[in-house]
Short mmCIF file of C-alpha atoms in Angstrom, two decimals:
data_model
loop_
_atom_site.label_atom_id
_atom_site.label_comp_id
_atom_site.label_asym_id
_atom_site.label_seq_id
_atom_site.Cartn_x
_atom_site.Cartn_y
_atom_site.Cartn_z
CA MET B 1 172.84 -108.15 140.83
CA VAL B 2 174.80 -107.85 137.56
CA ASP B 3 178.15 -107.82 139.35
CA LYS B 4 177.33 -110.67 141.77
CA ASP B 5 174.91 -113.05 140.03
CA SER B 6 175.97 -115.62 137.47
CA ILE B 7 176.31 -114.63 133.82
CA ASP B 8 173.08 -116.39 132.82
CA VAL B 9 171.10 -114.79 135.65
CA ALA B 10 172.61 -111.38 134.88
CA VAL B 11 171.70 -111.48 131.18
CA ASN B 12 168.14 -112.53 132.04
CA THR B 13 167.88 -109.69 134.57
CA ILE B 14 169.07 -107.08 132.07
CA THR B 15 166.77 -108.43 129.35
CA ASP B 16 163.74 -108.45 131.66
CA CYS B 17 164.42 -104.86 132.76
CA ILE B 18 164.71 -103.60 129.18
CA ILE B 19 161.58 -105.47 128.02
CA SER B 20 159.61 -104.30 131.06
CA SER B 21 160.58 -100.67 130.45
CA ALA B 22 159.73 -101.01 126.76
CA ASP B 23 156.29 -102.47 127.54
CA ASN B 24 155.52 -99.51 129.80
CA SER B 25 156.66 -96.82 127.37
CA ILE B 26 156.44 -98.19 123.81
CA PRO B 27 152.97 -99.00 122.40
CA LYS B 28 152.49 -102.28 120.56
CA THR B 29 150.44 -103.06 117.49
CA SER B 30 148.00 -105.95 117.44
CA GLY B 31 149.92 -107.78 114.74
CA ASN B 32 146.73 -108.38 112.78
CA ILE B 33 146.53 -107.46 109.12
CA PRO B 34 144.49 -104.25 108.88
CA LYS B 35 141.35 -104.17 106.83
CA LEU B 36 142.04 -102.99 103.30
CA CYS B 37 140.70 -99.47 102.86
CA LYS B 38 138.77 -98.68 99.71
CA PRO B 39 140.98 -96.65 97.37
CA TRP B 40 138.07 -94.47 96.31
CA TRP B 41 137.19 -93.49 99.89
CA ASN B 42 138.17 -89.86 100.53
CA THR B 43 137.36 -86.96 102.83
CA GLU B 44 134.28 -85.96 100.83
CA CYS B 45 132.80 -89.46 101.15
CA TYR B 46 133.52 -89.46 104.87
CA THR B 47 131.81 -86.08 105.37
CA CYS B 48 128.72 -87.13 103.40
CA GLN B 49 128.51 -90.40 105.33
CA LYS B 50 128.52 -88.53 108.64
CA THR B 51 125.79 -86.22 107.33
CA LEU B 52 123.75 -89.25 106.26
CA GLU B 53 124.17 -90.93 109.64
CA LYS B 54 123.07 -87.76 111.43
CA ALA B 55 120.00 -87.42 109.18
CA TRP B 56 119.10 -91.07 109.83
CA TYR B 57 119.51 -90.58 113.57
CA ASP B 58 117.23 -87.50 113.51
CA PHE B 59 114.59 -89.34 111.47
CA ARG B 60 114.59 -92.36 113.80
CA ARG B 61 114.27 -90.10 116.83
CA TYR B 62 111.76 -87.68 115.28
CA PRO B 63 109.98 -89.46 112.37
CA THR B 64 108.57 -86.36 110.71
CA THR B 65 108.13 -85.59 107.02
CA HIS B 66 110.83 -82.93 107.17
CA ASN B 67 113.37 -85.32 108.65
CA LEU B 68 112.41 -88.00 106.12
CA ASN B 69 113.02 -85.65 103.19
CA LYS B 70 116.28 -84.54 104.79
CA PHE B 71 117.41 -88.16 105.11
CA LYS B 72 116.50 -88.98 101.49
CA LYS B 73 118.42 -85.96 100.20
CA ALA B 74 121.48 -86.91 102.26
CA ARG B 75 121.30 -90.50 101.04
CA SER B 76 120.97 -89.42 97.42
CA LYS B 77 123.91 -87.04 97.72
CA PHE B 78 126.06 -89.69 99.41
CA ARG B 79 125.33 -92.23 96.66
CA GLN B 80 126.11 -89.66 93.98
CA ILE B 81 129.44 -88.67 95.53
CA ARG B 82 130.37 -92.30 96.15
CA ARG B 83 129.70 -93.32 92.53
CA ARG B 84 131.61 -90.31 91.24
CA SER B 85 134.57 -91.05 93.50
CA MET B 86 134.60 -94.73 92.48
CA ASN B 87 134.48 -93.82 88.79
CA THR B 88 137.25 -91.23 89.09
CA THR B 89 139.50 -93.56 91.07
CA TRP B 90 138.94 -96.45 88.68
CA CYS B 91 139.76 -94.36 85.60
CA SER B 92 142.88 -92.99 87.27
CA TYR B 93 144.03 -96.48 88.27
CA VAL B 94 143.47 -97.97 84.82
CA ASN B 95 145.27 -95.06 83.14
CA SER B 96 148.28 -95.71 85.40
CA ILE B 97 148.78 -99.16 83.81
CA THR B 98 151.07 -98.22 80.95
CA SER B 99 154.10 -99.64 79.20
CA GLN B 100 156.34 -97.02 80.80
CA GLY B 101 156.70 -98.96 84.05
CA SER B 102 158.29 -102.34 84.68
CA SER B 103 156.41 -105.56 83.98
CA LYS B 104 156.30 -106.38 87.69
CA ILE B 105 154.52 -103.12 88.54
CA VAL B 106 152.07 -103.63 85.69
CA TRP B 107 151.21 -107.20 86.72
CA ASP B 108 150.91 -106.21 90.38
CA LYS B 109 148.32 -103.61 89.42
CA VAL B 110 146.48 -106.14 87.26
CA ARG B 111 146.40 -108.68 90.12
CA LYS B 112 145.04 -106.04 92.48
CA ILE B 113 142.11 -105.55 90.12
CA PHE B 114 141.16 -109.18 90.81
CA GLY B 115 141.70 -108.73 94.55
CA CYS B 116 145.09 -110.47 94.76
CA TYR B 117 147.33 -108.62 97.21
CA SER B 118 150.73 -110.28 97.61
CA ASP B 119 151.47 -108.32 100.79
CA THR B 120 148.58 -109.93 102.67
CA GLN B 121 148.95 -113.53 101.47
CA ASN B 122 150.76 -115.95 103.78
CA ILE B 123 152.02 -119.47 103.15
CA SER B 124 149.18 -121.74 104.30
CA PHE B 125 150.51 -125.12 103.14
CA LEU B 126 153.75 -126.93 102.30
CA ASN B 127 154.34 -129.72 99.81
CA TYR B 128 156.87 -132.10 101.38
CA ASN B 129 157.70 -135.41 99.68
CA GLY B 130 154.36 -135.38 97.87
CA GLN B 131 152.43 -134.75 101.08
CA VAL B 132 150.56 -131.48 101.55
CA ILE B 133 150.96 -130.09 105.10
CA SER B 134 148.60 -127.34 106.25
CA ASP B 135 149.21 -127.28 110.01
CA THR B 136 151.43 -124.33 110.99
CA LYS B 137 153.31 -126.29 113.65
CA GLU B 138 153.99 -129.19 111.28
CA ILE B 139 155.24 -126.76 108.62
CA GLY B 140 157.71 -125.33 111.13
CA ASN B 141 158.86 -128.82 112.16
CA VAL B 142 159.43 -129.85 108.54
CA ILE B 143 161.41 -126.69 107.78
CA GLY B 144 163.46 -127.15 110.96
CA GLN B 145 164.16 -130.79 110.14
CA THR B 146 165.23 -129.89 106.60
CA LEU B 147 167.59 -127.18 107.82
CA SER B 148 169.00 -129.59 110.41
CA GLU B 149 169.70 -132.19 107.73
CA ILE B 150 171.42 -129.59 105.55
CA SER B 151 173.65 -128.50 108.45
CA SER B 152 174.45 -132.05 109.62
CA GLU B 153 177.58 -134.03 108.78
CA SER B 154 175.62 -136.24 106.40
CA SER B 155 175.51 -133.34 103.93
CA CYS B 156 179.27 -132.70 104.11
CA PRO B 157 182.00 -134.50 102.13
CA ASN B 158 184.11 -137.10 103.92
CA ASP B 159 187.35 -135.12 103.70
CA PHE B 160 185.71 -132.15 105.40
CA ILE B 161 184.32 -134.38 108.19
CA ALA B 162 187.77 -135.90 108.80
CA PHE B 163 189.36 -132.44 108.89
CA LYS B 164 186.63 -131.17 111.22
CA LYS B 165 187.09 -134.00 113.72
CA CYS B 166 190.86 -133.54 113.67
CA GLU B 167 190.61 -129.81 114.36
CA GLU B 168 188.03 -130.26 117.10
CA GLN B 169 190.43 -132.44 119.08
CA LYS B 170 192.91 -129.58 119.33
CA SER B 171 192.67 -127.40 122.41
CA VAL B 172 192.43 -123.70 121.68
CA GLY B 173 193.59 -121.24 124.31
CA PHE B 174 191.78 -117.94 124.56
CA LEU B 175 193.57 -116.74 127.66
CA PRO B 176 194.54 -113.11 127.02
CA SER B 177 197.27 -111.07 128.56
CA TYR B 178 195.68 -108.90 131.23
CA ALA B 179 198.35 -106.26 130.69
CA GLU B 180 196.85 -105.32 127.33
CA ASP B 181 194.74 -102.17 127.07
CA TYR B 182 191.97 -103.80 125.05
CA ASN B 183 190.97 -106.28 127.75
CA SER B 184 188.21 -104.03 129.13
CA THR B 185 185.62 -102.22 127.05
CA LEU B 186 185.29 -98.51 127.74
CA TYR B 187 182.11 -96.45 127.88
CA HIS B 188 182.88 -94.42 124.77
CA GLU B 189 183.56 -97.63 122.84
CA LEU B 190 180.12 -98.96 123.77
CA LYS B 191 178.50 -95.68 122.74
CA ASP B 192 180.38 -95.71 119.44
CA ALA B 193 179.32 -99.31 118.73
CA LEU B 194 175.68 -98.43 119.39
CA ARG B 195 175.93 -95.38 117.17
CA LYS B 196 177.24 -97.47 114.26
CA SER B 197 174.72 -100.30 114.74
CA ASN B 198 171.89 -100.69 112.25
CA PRO B 199 168.19 -101.07 113.18
CA THR B 200 168.08 -104.80 112.46
CA SER B 201 165.27 -107.14 113.44
CA PRO B 202 165.25 -108.21 117.10
CA GLY B 203 166.17 -111.76 118.00
CA PRO B 204 164.74 -114.13 120.62
CA ASP B 205 165.34 -111.57 123.37
CA GLN B 206 162.95 -109.13 121.57
CA ILE B 207 165.38 -106.26 122.18
CA HIS B 208 165.71 -103.83 119.28
CA ASN B 209 168.91 -101.91 118.71
CA ASN B 210 167.01 -98.64 118.99
CA MET B 211 166.05 -99.62 122.55
CA LEU B 212 169.73 -99.85 123.47
CA LYS B 213 170.47 -96.52 121.79
CA HIS B 214 167.88 -94.74 123.95
CA LEU B 215 169.11 -96.15 127.27
CA GLY B 216 170.42 -93.75 129.89
CA GLU B 217 173.98 -93.54 131.13
CA SER B 218 173.37 -95.64 134.24
CA SER B 219 171.78 -98.44 132.18
CA LEU B 220 174.63 -98.41 129.67
CA LEU B 221 177.18 -98.55 132.48
CA THR B 222 175.40 -101.62 133.85
CA ILE B 223 175.51 -103.29 130.43
CA LEU B 224 179.16 -102.30 130.10
CA LEU B 225 179.92 -103.96 133.45
CA PHE B 226 178.12 -107.08 132.25
CA PHE B 227 180.08 -107.21 128.97
CA ASN B 228 183.38 -106.84 130.80
CA ARG B 229 182.40 -109.68 133.13
CA ILE B 230 181.82 -111.94 130.13
CA TRP B 231 185.21 -110.97 128.74
CA GLN B 232 187.09 -111.43 132.00
CA GLU B 233 185.35 -114.59 133.21
CA ARG B 234 185.24 -116.13 129.70
CA VAL B 235 181.68 -117.41 130.22
CA PHE B 236 179.28 -117.22 127.28
CA PRO B 237 175.56 -116.87 128.20
CA LEU B 238 173.49 -119.90 127.28
CA SER B 239 170.64 -117.74 125.99
CA TRP B 240 172.97 -116.25 123.39
CA LEU B 241 173.29 -119.67 121.77
CA LYS B 242 169.69 -119.40 120.54
CA ALA B 243 168.70 -117.67 117.31
CA ILE B 244 165.77 -117.36 114.92
CA VAL B 245 166.27 -119.01 111.52
CA VAL B 246 164.14 -117.57 108.70
CA PRO B 247 164.12 -119.77 105.56
CA ILE B 248 163.47 -117.89 102.31
CA PRO B 249 162.68 -120.04 99.24
CA LYS B 250 164.82 -119.53 96.16
CA PRO B 251 162.89 -119.16 92.87
CA GLY B 252 163.10 -122.35 90.84
CA ARG B 253 165.18 -124.23 93.44
CA THR B 254 164.39 -126.62 96.28
CA SER B 255 166.97 -125.09 98.64
CA LYS B 256 166.31 -122.03 100.78
CA THR B 257 168.32 -119.02 101.85
CA ARG B 258 168.70 -118.95 105.63
CA ILE B 259 168.68 -115.69 107.55
CA ILE B 260 169.79 -116.09 111.17
CA ILE B 261 168.61 -113.45 113.66
CA ASP B 262 170.55 -113.69 116.91
CA GLN B 263 170.32 -111.82 120.20
CA SER B 264 170.52 -108.02 120.00
CA LEU B 265 172.02 -107.61 123.46
#
């Protein structure tokens, strides 16, 4: 398996095992934006609504005068409590807009009054060379092409390109001395590295650092064997060459800040 297969097959095997175990034990969210809850909705409104629904159910099943009066009273009480809760919440929200806070907080609260929630608004179009693009796939292609052009040699000065080509022609030897103590990673070193790692976003392998921290001793020993194979055989997995590039626009500038999320394993 990990000690006999090739490096690329071994990394895929380890990744599939971790993802399979995570799917069986870690619940997933739908990824959909939840429906915005009314700020004035509270426990009292919920209780009165349940009472109203029960009264309506009794009246539909037994349409008597007593059940009708009971339903009307429950409906009247629910409307009264709902209006009172809406009024109280509105007054409290408006009173919270003061000059004591920052201008950003004040304007965020004002925008929310008009139903503008920045947390739930996604980029739906892109203006590229005077052309408005609304298709999600085309937006991704344009962003990828722009980042590729920025990283290409056409964006670099000529002296840097000449220096780069000259250095690339030199052979670099990475052959270590096998007599050194640091040639093989030890178990406590792997545990220490996991302990110091931060819970960053997962890369293309969808493995979170917290998943690795919760692995058992046998699983960590398997990963340790795999890492030592990479070090000794000097073979870099092809899947580790892939990463997720997240472009973040800079305010007032056409360029973007690039955040690269690589493999967690």
